[in-house]
PDB file of C-alpha atoms and ligand atoms in Angstrom:
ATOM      1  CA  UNK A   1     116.750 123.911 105.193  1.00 53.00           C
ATOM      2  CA  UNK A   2     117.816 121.004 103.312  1.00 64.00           C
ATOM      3  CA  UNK A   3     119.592 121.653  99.988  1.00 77.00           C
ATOM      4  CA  UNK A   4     117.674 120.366  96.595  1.00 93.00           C
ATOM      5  CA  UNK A   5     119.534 117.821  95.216  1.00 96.00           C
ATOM      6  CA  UNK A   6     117.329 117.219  92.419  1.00 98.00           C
ATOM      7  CA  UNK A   7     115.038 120.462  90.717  1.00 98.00           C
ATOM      8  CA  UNK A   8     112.402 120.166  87.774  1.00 98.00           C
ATOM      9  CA  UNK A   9     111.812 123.715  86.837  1.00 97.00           C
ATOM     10  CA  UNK A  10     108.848 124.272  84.994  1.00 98.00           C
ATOM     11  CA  UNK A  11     109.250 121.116  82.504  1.00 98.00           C
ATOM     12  CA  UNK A  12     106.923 120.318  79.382  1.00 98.00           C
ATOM     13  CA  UNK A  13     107.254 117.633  77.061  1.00 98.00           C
ATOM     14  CA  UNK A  14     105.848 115.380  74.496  1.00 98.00           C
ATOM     15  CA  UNK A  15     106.400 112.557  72.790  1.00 97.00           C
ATOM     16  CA  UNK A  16     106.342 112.627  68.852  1.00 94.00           C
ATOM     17  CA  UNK A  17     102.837 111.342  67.660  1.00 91.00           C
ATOM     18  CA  UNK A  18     101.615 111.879  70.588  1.00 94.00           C
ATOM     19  CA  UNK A  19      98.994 114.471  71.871  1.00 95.00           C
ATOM     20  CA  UNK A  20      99.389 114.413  75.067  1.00 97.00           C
ATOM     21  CA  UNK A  21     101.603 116.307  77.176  1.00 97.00           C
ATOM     22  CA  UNK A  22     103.631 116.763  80.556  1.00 98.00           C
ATOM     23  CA  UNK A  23     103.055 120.313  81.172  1.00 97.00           C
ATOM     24  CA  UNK A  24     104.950 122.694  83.866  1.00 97.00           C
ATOM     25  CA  UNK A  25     105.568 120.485  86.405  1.00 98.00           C
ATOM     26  CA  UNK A  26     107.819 121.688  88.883  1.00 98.00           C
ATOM     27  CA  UNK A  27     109.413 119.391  91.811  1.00 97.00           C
ATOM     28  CA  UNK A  28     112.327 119.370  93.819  1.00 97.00           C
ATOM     29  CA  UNK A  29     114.176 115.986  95.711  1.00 98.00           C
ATOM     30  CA  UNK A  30     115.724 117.068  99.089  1.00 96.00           C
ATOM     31  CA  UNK A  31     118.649 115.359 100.556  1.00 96.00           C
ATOM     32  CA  UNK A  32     117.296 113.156 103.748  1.00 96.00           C
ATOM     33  CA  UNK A  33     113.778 112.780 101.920  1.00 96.00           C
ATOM     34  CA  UNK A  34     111.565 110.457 100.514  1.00 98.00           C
ATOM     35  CA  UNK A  35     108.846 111.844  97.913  1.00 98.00           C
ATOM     36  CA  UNK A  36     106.376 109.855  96.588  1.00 98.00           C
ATOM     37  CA  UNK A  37     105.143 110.287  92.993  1.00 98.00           C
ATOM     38  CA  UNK A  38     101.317 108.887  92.574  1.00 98.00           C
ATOM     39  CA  UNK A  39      98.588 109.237  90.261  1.00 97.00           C
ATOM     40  CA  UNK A  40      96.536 107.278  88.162  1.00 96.00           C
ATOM     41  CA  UNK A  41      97.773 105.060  84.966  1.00 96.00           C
ATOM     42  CA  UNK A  42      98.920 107.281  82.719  1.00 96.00           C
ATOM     43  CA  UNK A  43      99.235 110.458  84.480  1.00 97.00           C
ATOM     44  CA  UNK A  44     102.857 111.228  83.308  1.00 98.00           C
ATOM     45  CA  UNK A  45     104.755 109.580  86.891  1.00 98.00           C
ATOM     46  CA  UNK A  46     107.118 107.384  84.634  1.00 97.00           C
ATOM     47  CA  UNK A  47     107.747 110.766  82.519  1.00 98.00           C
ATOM     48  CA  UNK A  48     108.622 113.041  84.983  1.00 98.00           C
ATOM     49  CA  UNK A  49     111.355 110.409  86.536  1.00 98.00           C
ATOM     50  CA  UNK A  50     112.761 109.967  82.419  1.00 97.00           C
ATOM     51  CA  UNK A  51     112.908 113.309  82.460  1.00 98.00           C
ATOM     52  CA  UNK A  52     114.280 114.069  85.670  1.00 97.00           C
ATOM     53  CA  UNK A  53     116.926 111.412  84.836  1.00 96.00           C
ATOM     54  CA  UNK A  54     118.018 112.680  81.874  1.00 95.00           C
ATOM     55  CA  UNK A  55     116.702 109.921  79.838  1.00 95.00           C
ATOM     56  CA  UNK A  56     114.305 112.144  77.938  1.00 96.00           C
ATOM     57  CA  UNK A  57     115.184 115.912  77.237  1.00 96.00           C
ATOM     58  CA  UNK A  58     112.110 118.247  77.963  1.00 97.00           C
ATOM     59  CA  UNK A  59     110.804 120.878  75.241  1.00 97.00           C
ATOM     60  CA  UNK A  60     110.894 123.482  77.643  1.00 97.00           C
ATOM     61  CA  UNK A  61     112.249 123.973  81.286  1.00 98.00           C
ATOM     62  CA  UNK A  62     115.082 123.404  83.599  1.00 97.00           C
ATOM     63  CA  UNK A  63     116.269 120.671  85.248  1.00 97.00           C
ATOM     64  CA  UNK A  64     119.632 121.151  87.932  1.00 97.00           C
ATOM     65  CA  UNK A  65     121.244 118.308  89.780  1.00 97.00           C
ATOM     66  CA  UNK A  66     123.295 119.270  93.083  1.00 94.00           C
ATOM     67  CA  UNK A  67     122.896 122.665  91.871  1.00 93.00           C
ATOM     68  CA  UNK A  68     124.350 122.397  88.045  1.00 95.00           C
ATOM     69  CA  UNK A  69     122.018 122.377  84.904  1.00 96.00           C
ATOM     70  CA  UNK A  70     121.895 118.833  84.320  1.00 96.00           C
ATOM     71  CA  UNK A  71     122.526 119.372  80.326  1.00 94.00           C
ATOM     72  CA  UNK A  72     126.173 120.512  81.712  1.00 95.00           C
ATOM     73  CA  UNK A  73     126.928 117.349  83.243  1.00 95.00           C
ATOM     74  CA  UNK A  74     128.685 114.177  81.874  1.00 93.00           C
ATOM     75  CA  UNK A  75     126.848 110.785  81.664  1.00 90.00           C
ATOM     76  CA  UNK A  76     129.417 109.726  84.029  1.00 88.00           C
ATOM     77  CA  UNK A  77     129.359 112.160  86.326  1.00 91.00           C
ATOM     78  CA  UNK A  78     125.473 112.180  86.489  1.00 93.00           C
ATOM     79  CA  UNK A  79     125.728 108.560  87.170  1.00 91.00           C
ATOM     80  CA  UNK A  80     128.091 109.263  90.098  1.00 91.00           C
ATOM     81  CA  UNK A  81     125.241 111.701  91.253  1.00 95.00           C
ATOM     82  CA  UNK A  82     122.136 109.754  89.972  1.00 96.00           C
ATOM     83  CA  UNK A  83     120.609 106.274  90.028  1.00 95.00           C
ATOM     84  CA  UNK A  84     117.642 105.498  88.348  1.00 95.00           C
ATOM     85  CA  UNK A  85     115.986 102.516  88.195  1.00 94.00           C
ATOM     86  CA  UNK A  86     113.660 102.380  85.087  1.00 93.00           C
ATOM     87  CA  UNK A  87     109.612 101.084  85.708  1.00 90.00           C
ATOM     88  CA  UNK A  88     110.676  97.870  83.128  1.00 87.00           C
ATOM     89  CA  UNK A  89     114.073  96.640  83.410  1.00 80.00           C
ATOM     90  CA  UNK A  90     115.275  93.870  80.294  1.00 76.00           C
ATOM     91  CA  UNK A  91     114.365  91.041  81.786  1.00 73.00           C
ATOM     92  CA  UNK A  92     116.647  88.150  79.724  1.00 76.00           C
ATOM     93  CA  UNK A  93     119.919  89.418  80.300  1.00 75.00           C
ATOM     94  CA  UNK A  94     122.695  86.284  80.525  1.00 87.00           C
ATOM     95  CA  UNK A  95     124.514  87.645  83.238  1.00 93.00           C
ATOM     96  CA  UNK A  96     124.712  86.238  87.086  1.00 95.00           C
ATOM     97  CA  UNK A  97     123.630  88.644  89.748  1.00 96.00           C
ATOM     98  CA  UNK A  98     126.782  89.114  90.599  1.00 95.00           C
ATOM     99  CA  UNK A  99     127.741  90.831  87.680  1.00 94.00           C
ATOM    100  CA  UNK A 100     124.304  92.752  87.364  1.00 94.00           C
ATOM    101  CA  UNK A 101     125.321  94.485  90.885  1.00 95.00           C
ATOM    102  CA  UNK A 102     129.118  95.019  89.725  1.00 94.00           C
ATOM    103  CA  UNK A 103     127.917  96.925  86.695  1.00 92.00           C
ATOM    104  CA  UNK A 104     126.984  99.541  88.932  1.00 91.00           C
ATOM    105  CA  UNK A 105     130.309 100.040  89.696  1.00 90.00           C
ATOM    106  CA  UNK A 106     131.597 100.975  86.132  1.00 84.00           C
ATOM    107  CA  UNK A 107     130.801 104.951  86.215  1.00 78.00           C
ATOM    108  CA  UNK A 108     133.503 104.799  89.320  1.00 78.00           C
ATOM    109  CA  UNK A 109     136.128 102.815  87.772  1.00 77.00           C
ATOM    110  CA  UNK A 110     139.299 104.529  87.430  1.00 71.00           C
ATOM    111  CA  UNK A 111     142.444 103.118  85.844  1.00 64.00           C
ATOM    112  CA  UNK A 112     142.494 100.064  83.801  1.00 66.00           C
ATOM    113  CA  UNK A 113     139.291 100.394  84.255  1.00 71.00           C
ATOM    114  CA  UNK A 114     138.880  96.831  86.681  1.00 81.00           C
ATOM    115  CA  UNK A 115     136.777  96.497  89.837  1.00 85.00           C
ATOM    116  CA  UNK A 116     139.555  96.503  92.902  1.00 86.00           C
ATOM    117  CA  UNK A 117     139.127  95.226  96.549  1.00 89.00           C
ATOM    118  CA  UNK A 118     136.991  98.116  97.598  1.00 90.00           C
ATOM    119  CA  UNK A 119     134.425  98.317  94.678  1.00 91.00           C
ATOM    120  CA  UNK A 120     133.971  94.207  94.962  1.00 93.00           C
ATOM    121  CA  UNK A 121     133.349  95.390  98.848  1.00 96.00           C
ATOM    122  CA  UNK A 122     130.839  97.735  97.794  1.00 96.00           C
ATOM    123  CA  UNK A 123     128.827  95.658  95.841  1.00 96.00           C
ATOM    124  CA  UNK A 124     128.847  92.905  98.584  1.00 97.00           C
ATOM    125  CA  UNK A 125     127.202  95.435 101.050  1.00 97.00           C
ATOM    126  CA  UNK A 126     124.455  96.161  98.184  1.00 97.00           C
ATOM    127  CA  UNK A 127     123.465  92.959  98.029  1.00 97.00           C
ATOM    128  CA  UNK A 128     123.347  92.659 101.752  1.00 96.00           C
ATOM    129  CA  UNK A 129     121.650  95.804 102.210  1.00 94.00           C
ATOM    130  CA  UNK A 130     118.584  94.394  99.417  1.00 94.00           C
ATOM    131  CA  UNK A 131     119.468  90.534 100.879  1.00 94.00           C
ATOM    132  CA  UNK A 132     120.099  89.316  97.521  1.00 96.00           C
ATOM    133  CA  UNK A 133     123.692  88.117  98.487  1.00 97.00           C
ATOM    134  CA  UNK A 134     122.310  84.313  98.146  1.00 97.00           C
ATOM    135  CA  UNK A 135     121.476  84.767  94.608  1.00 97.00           C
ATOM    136  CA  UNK A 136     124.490  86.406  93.775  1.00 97.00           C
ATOM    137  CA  UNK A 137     125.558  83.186  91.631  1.00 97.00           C
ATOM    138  CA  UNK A 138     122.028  82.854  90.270  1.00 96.00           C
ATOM    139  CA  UNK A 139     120.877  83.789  86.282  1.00 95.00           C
ATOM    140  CA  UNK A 140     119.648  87.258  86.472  1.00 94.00           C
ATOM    141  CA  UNK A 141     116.885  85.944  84.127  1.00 92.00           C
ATOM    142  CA  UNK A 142     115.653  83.324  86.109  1.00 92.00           C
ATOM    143  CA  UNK A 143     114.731  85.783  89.404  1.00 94.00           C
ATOM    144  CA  UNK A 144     111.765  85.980  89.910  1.00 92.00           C
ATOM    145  CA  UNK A 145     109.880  89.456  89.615  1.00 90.00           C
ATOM    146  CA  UNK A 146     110.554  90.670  93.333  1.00 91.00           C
ATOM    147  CA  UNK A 147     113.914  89.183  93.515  1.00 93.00           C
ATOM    148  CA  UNK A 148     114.959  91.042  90.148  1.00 92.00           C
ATOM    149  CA  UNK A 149     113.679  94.283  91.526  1.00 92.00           C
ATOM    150  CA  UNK A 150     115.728  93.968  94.188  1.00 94.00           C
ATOM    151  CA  UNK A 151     119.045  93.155  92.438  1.00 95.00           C
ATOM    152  CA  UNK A 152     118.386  95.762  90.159  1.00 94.00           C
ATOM    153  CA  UNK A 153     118.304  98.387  93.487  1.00 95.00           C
ATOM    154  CA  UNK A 154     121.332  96.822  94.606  1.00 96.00           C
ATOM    155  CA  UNK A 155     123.415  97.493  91.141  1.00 95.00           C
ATOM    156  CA  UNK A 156     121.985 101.207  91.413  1.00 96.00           C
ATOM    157  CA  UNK A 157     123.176 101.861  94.884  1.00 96.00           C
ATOM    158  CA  UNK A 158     126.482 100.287  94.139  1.00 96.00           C
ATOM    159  CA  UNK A 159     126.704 103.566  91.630  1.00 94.00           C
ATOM    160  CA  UNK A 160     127.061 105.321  95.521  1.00 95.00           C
ATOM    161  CA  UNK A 161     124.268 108.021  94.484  1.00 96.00           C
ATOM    162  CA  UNK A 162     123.255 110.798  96.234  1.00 96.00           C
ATOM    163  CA  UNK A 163     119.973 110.843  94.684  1.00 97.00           C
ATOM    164  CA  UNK A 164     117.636 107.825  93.486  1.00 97.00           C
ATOM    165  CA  UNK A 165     114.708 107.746  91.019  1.00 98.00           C
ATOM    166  CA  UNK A 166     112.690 105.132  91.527  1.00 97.00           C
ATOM    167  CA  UNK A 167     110.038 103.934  89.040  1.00 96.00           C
ATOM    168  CA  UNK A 168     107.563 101.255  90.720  1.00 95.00           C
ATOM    169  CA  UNK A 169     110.325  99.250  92.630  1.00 92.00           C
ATOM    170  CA  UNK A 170     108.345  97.034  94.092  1.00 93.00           C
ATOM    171  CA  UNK A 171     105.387  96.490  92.007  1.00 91.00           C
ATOM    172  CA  UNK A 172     106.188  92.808  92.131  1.00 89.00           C
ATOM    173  CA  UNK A 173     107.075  92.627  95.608  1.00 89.00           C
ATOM    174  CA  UNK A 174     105.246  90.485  98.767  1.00 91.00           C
ATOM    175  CA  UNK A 175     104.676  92.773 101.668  1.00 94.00           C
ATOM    176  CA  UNK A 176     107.130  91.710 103.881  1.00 93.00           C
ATOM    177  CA  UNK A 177     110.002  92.362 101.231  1.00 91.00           C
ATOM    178  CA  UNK A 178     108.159  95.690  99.989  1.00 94.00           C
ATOM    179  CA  UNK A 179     108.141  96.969 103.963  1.00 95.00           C
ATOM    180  CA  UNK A 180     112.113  95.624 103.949  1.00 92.00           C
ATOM    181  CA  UNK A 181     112.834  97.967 101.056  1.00 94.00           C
ATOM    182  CA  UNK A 182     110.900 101.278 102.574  1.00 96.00           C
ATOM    183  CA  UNK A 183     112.967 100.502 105.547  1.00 94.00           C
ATOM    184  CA  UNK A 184     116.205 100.265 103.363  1.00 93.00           C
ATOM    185  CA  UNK A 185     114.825 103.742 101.827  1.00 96.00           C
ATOM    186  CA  UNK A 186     114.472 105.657 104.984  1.00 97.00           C
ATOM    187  CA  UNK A 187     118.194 104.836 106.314  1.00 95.00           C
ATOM    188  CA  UNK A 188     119.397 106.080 102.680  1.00 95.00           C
ATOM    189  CA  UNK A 189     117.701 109.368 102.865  1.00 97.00           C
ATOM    190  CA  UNK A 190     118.840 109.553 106.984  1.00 96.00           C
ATOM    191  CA  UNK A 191     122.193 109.246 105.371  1.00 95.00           C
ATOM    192  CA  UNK A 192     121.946 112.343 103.424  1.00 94.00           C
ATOM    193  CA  UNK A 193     120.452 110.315  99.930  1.00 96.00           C
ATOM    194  CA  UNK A 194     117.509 112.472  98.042  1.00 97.00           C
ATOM    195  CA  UNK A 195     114.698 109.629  97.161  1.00 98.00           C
ATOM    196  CA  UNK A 196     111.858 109.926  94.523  1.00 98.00           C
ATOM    197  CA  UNK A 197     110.298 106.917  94.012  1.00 98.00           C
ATOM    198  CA  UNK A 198     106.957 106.273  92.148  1.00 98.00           C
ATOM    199  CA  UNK A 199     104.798 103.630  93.702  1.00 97.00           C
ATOM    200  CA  UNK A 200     100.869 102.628  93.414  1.00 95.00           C
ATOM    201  CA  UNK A 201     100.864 102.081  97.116  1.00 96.00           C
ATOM    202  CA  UNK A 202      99.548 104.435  98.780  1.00 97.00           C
ATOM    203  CA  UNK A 203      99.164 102.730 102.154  1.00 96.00           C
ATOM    204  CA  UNK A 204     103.018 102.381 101.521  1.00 97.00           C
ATOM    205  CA  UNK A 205     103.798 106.154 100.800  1.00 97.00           C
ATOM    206  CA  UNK A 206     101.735 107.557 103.441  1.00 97.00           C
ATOM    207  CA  UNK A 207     103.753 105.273 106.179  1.00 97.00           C
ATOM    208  CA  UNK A 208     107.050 105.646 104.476  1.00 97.00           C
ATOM    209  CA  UNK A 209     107.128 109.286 102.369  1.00 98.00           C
ATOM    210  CA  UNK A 210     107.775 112.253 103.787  1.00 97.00           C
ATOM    211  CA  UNK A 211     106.208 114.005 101.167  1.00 98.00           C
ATOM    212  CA  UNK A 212     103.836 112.931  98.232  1.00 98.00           C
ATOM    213  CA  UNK A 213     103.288 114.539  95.141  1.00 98.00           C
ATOM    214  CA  UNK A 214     100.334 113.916  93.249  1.00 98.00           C
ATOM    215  CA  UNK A 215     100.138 113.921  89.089  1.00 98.00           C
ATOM    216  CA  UNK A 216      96.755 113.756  87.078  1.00 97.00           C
ATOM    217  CA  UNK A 217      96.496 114.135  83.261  1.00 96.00           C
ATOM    218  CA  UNK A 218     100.673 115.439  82.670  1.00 98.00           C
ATOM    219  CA  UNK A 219     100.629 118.076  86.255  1.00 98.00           C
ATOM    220  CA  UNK A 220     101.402 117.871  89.369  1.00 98.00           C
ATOM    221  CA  UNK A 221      97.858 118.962  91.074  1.00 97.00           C
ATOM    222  CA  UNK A 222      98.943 119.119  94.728  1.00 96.00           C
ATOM    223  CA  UNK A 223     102.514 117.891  96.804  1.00 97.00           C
ATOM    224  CA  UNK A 224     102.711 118.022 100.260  1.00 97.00           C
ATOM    225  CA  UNK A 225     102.700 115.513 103.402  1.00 97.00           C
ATOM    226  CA  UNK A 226     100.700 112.488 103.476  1.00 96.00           C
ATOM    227  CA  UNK A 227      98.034 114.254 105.328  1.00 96.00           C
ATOM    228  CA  UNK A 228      97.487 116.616 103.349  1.00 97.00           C
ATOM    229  CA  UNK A 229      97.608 114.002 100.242  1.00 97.00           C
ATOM    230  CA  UNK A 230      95.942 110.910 101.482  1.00 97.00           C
ATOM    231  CA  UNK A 231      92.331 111.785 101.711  1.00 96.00           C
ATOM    232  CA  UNK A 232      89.013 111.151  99.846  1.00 93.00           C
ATOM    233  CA  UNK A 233      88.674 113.999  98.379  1.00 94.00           C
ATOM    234  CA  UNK A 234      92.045 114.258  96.689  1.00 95.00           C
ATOM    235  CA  UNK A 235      92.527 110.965  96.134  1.00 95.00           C
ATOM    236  CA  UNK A 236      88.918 110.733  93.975  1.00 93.00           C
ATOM    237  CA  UNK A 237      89.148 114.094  92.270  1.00 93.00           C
ATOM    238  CA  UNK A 238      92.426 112.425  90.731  1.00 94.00           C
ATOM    239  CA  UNK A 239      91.288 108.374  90.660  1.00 93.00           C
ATOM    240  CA  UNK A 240      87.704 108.329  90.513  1.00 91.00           C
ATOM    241  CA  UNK A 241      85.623 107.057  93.040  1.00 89.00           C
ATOM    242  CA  UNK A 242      85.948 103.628  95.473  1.00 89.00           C
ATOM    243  CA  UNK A 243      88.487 104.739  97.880  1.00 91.00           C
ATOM    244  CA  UNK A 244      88.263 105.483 101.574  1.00 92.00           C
ATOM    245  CA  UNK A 245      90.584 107.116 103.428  1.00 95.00           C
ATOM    246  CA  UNK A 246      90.957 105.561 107.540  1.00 93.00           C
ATOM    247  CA  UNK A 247      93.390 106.392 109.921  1.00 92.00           C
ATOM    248  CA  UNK A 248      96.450 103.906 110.196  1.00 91.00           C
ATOM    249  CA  UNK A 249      95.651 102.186 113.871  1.00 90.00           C
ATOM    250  CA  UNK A 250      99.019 103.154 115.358  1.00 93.00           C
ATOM    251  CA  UNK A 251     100.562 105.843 113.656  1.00 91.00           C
ATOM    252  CA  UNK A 252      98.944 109.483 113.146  1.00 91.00           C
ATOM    253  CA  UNK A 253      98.697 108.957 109.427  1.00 94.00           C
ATOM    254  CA  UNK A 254      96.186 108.337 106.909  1.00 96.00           C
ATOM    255  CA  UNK A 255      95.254 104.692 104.924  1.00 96.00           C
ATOM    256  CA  UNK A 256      92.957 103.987 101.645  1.00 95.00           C
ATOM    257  CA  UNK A 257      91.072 101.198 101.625  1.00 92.00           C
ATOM    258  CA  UNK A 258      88.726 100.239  99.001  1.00 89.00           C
ATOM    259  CA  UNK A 259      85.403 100.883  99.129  1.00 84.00           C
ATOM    260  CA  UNK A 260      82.282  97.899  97.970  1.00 79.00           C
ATOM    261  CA  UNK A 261      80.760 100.868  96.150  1.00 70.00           C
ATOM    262  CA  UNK A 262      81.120 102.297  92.979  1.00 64.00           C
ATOM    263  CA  UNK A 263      80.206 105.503  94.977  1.00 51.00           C
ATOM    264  CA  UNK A 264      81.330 108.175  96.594  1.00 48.00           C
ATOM    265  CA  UNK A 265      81.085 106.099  99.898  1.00 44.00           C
ATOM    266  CA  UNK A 266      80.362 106.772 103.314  1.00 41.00           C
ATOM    267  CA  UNK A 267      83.301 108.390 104.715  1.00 40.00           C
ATOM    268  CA  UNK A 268      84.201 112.197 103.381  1.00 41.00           C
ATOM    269  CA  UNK A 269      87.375 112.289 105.314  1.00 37.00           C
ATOM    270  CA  UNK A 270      87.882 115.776 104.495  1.00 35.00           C
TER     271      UNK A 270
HETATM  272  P1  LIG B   1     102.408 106.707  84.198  1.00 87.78           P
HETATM  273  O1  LIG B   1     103.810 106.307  84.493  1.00 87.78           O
HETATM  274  O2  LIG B   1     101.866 107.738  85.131  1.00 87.78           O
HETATM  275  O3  LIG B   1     101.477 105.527  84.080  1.00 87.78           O
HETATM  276  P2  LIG B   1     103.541 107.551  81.631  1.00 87.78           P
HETATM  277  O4  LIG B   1     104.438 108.669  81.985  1.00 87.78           O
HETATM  278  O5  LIG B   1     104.172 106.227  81.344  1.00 87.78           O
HETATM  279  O6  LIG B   1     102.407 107.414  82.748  1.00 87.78           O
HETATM  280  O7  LIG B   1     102.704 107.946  80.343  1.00 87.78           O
HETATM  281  C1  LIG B   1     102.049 109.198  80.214  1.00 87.78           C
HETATM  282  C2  LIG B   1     101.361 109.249  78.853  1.00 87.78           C
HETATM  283  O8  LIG B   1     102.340 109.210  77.830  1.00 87.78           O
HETATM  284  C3  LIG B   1     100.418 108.070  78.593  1.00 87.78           C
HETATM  285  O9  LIG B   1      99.304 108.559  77.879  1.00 87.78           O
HETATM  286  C4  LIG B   1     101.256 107.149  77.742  1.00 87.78           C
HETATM  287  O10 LIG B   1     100.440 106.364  76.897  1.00 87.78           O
HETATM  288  C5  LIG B   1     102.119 108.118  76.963  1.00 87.78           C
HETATM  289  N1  LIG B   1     103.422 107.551  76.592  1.00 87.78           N
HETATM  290  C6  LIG B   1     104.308 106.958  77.429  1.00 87.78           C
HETATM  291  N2  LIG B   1     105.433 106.588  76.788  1.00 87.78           N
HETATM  292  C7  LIG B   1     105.259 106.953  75.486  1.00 87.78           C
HETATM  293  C8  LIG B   1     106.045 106.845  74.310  1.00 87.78           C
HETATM  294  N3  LIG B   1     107.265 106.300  74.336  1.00 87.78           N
HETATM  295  N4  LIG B   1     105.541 107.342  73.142  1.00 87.78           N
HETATM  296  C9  LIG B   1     104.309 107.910  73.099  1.00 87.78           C
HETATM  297  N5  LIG B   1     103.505 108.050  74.182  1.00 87.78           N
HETATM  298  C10 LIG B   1     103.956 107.564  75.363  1.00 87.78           C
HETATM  299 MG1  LIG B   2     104.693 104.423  84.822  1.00 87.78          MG
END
């Protein structure tokens, strides 16, 4: 059994002025996995990854990272663990891509505190792993959305981390370049990395997770394989009606489609 890299115990939290709440949700990232976080706007997905990255500190719970309470840890050190790539990312920063990706390096700079042969090395295989190494002399502002996304994945795996938190990555992505990244995923986590991303793409999740976990109104109502996950039934008890739920034409695994009605539709699918 792989080990949990990554445990939410039992975490609640809200936000001052604010009466809603995230409330017990429990989840655990597994080295060699990819888990998908879904749910409807405003179901809590982009709290649970603050949270789980440290970014936010929850009222109540526990959250452990390779196997240490993650309040124990140093910034540093979590970052050597840790990369999280935030659902907006600033946008107008006056640095090249280049830099972007070598600021990934800094929580493994030792010394003088300079990037040496082998970090410059390391960031020149993340931008060939996201195939941004053409824009490497380009305006990190100027990128457009999908190209940014993918620079900012580069300078988070040039951290090294064992797990990544991933908060809509490719939301402004074309297919092709969305399927290029899932790819890029899988070989992480078949390397040992622990994934969580958060995506709106279900079609996506069900080809690519391993495992999806499902939030509605701040808890997690159900986790499991895309089977289990990707059907009518779940999917409108959480979204509301207009989805159907086929089966992908070559792989044993389920796809949503929308539906012309504002029904319930034709298909139950379980
Ligand atoms: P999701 O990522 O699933 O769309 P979020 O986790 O961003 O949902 O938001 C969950 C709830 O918390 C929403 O009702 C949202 O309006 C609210 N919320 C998010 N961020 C803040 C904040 N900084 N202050 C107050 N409320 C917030
Ligand atoms: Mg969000």
């Amino acid at each position: 059994m792989a080990q949990d890299l990554l445990k939410l115990s039992k975490v609640t939290f809200r936000y001052p002025d604010n009466p809603w709440k995230l409330d017990q949700c429990s989840l655990s990232l597994k080295a060699g996995e990819i888990k998908a976080i879904i749910g409807p706007n405003g179901s809590g997905k982009s709290t649970l990854l603050k949270l789980a990255a440290h970014v936010i500190k929850p009222g109540s719970g526990t959250i452990f990272l390779d196997g240490r309470e993650i309040t124990t840890i140093s910034n540093r050190q979590r970052a050597r663990v840790l990369g999280y790539l935030p659902q907006h990312v600033q946008t107008h920063l006056d640095y090249t891509v280049g830099e972007v990706v070598s600021m990934g390096r800094f929580a493994r700079l030792r010394g003088a505190g300079f990037l040496d042969a082998g970090d410059l090395a390391i960031v020149e295989k993340c931008l060939e792993q996201t195939r941004t190494s053409h824009l490497k002399d380009r305006s990190f502002s100027n990128l457009s959305g999908g190209e940014r996304q993918r620079v900012v994945l580069a300078s988070v795996l040039a951290q090294e981390p064992r797990v990544l938190l991933l908060d809509e990555p490719t939301s402004a992505m074309d297919m092709h370049h969305e399927v290029s990244f899932f790819h890029l995923l899988t070989g992480l986590v078949r390397e040992g990395m622990a994934v969580g991303v958060v995506t709106h793409d279900l079609n996506i999740a069900s080809v690519f997770a391993h495992a999806l976990t499902l939030m509605h109104d701040g808890v997690i109502v159900e986790e499991g394989p895309p089977k289990q996950i990707i059907t009518a039934k779940v999917l409108r008890e959480a979204y509301g009606p207009g989805i159907e739920v086929v089966e992908h034409p070559t792989m044993d695994t389920p796809m949503v489609f929308p539906s012309p009605k504002e029904s319930m539709g034709s298909r139950e699918n379980s």
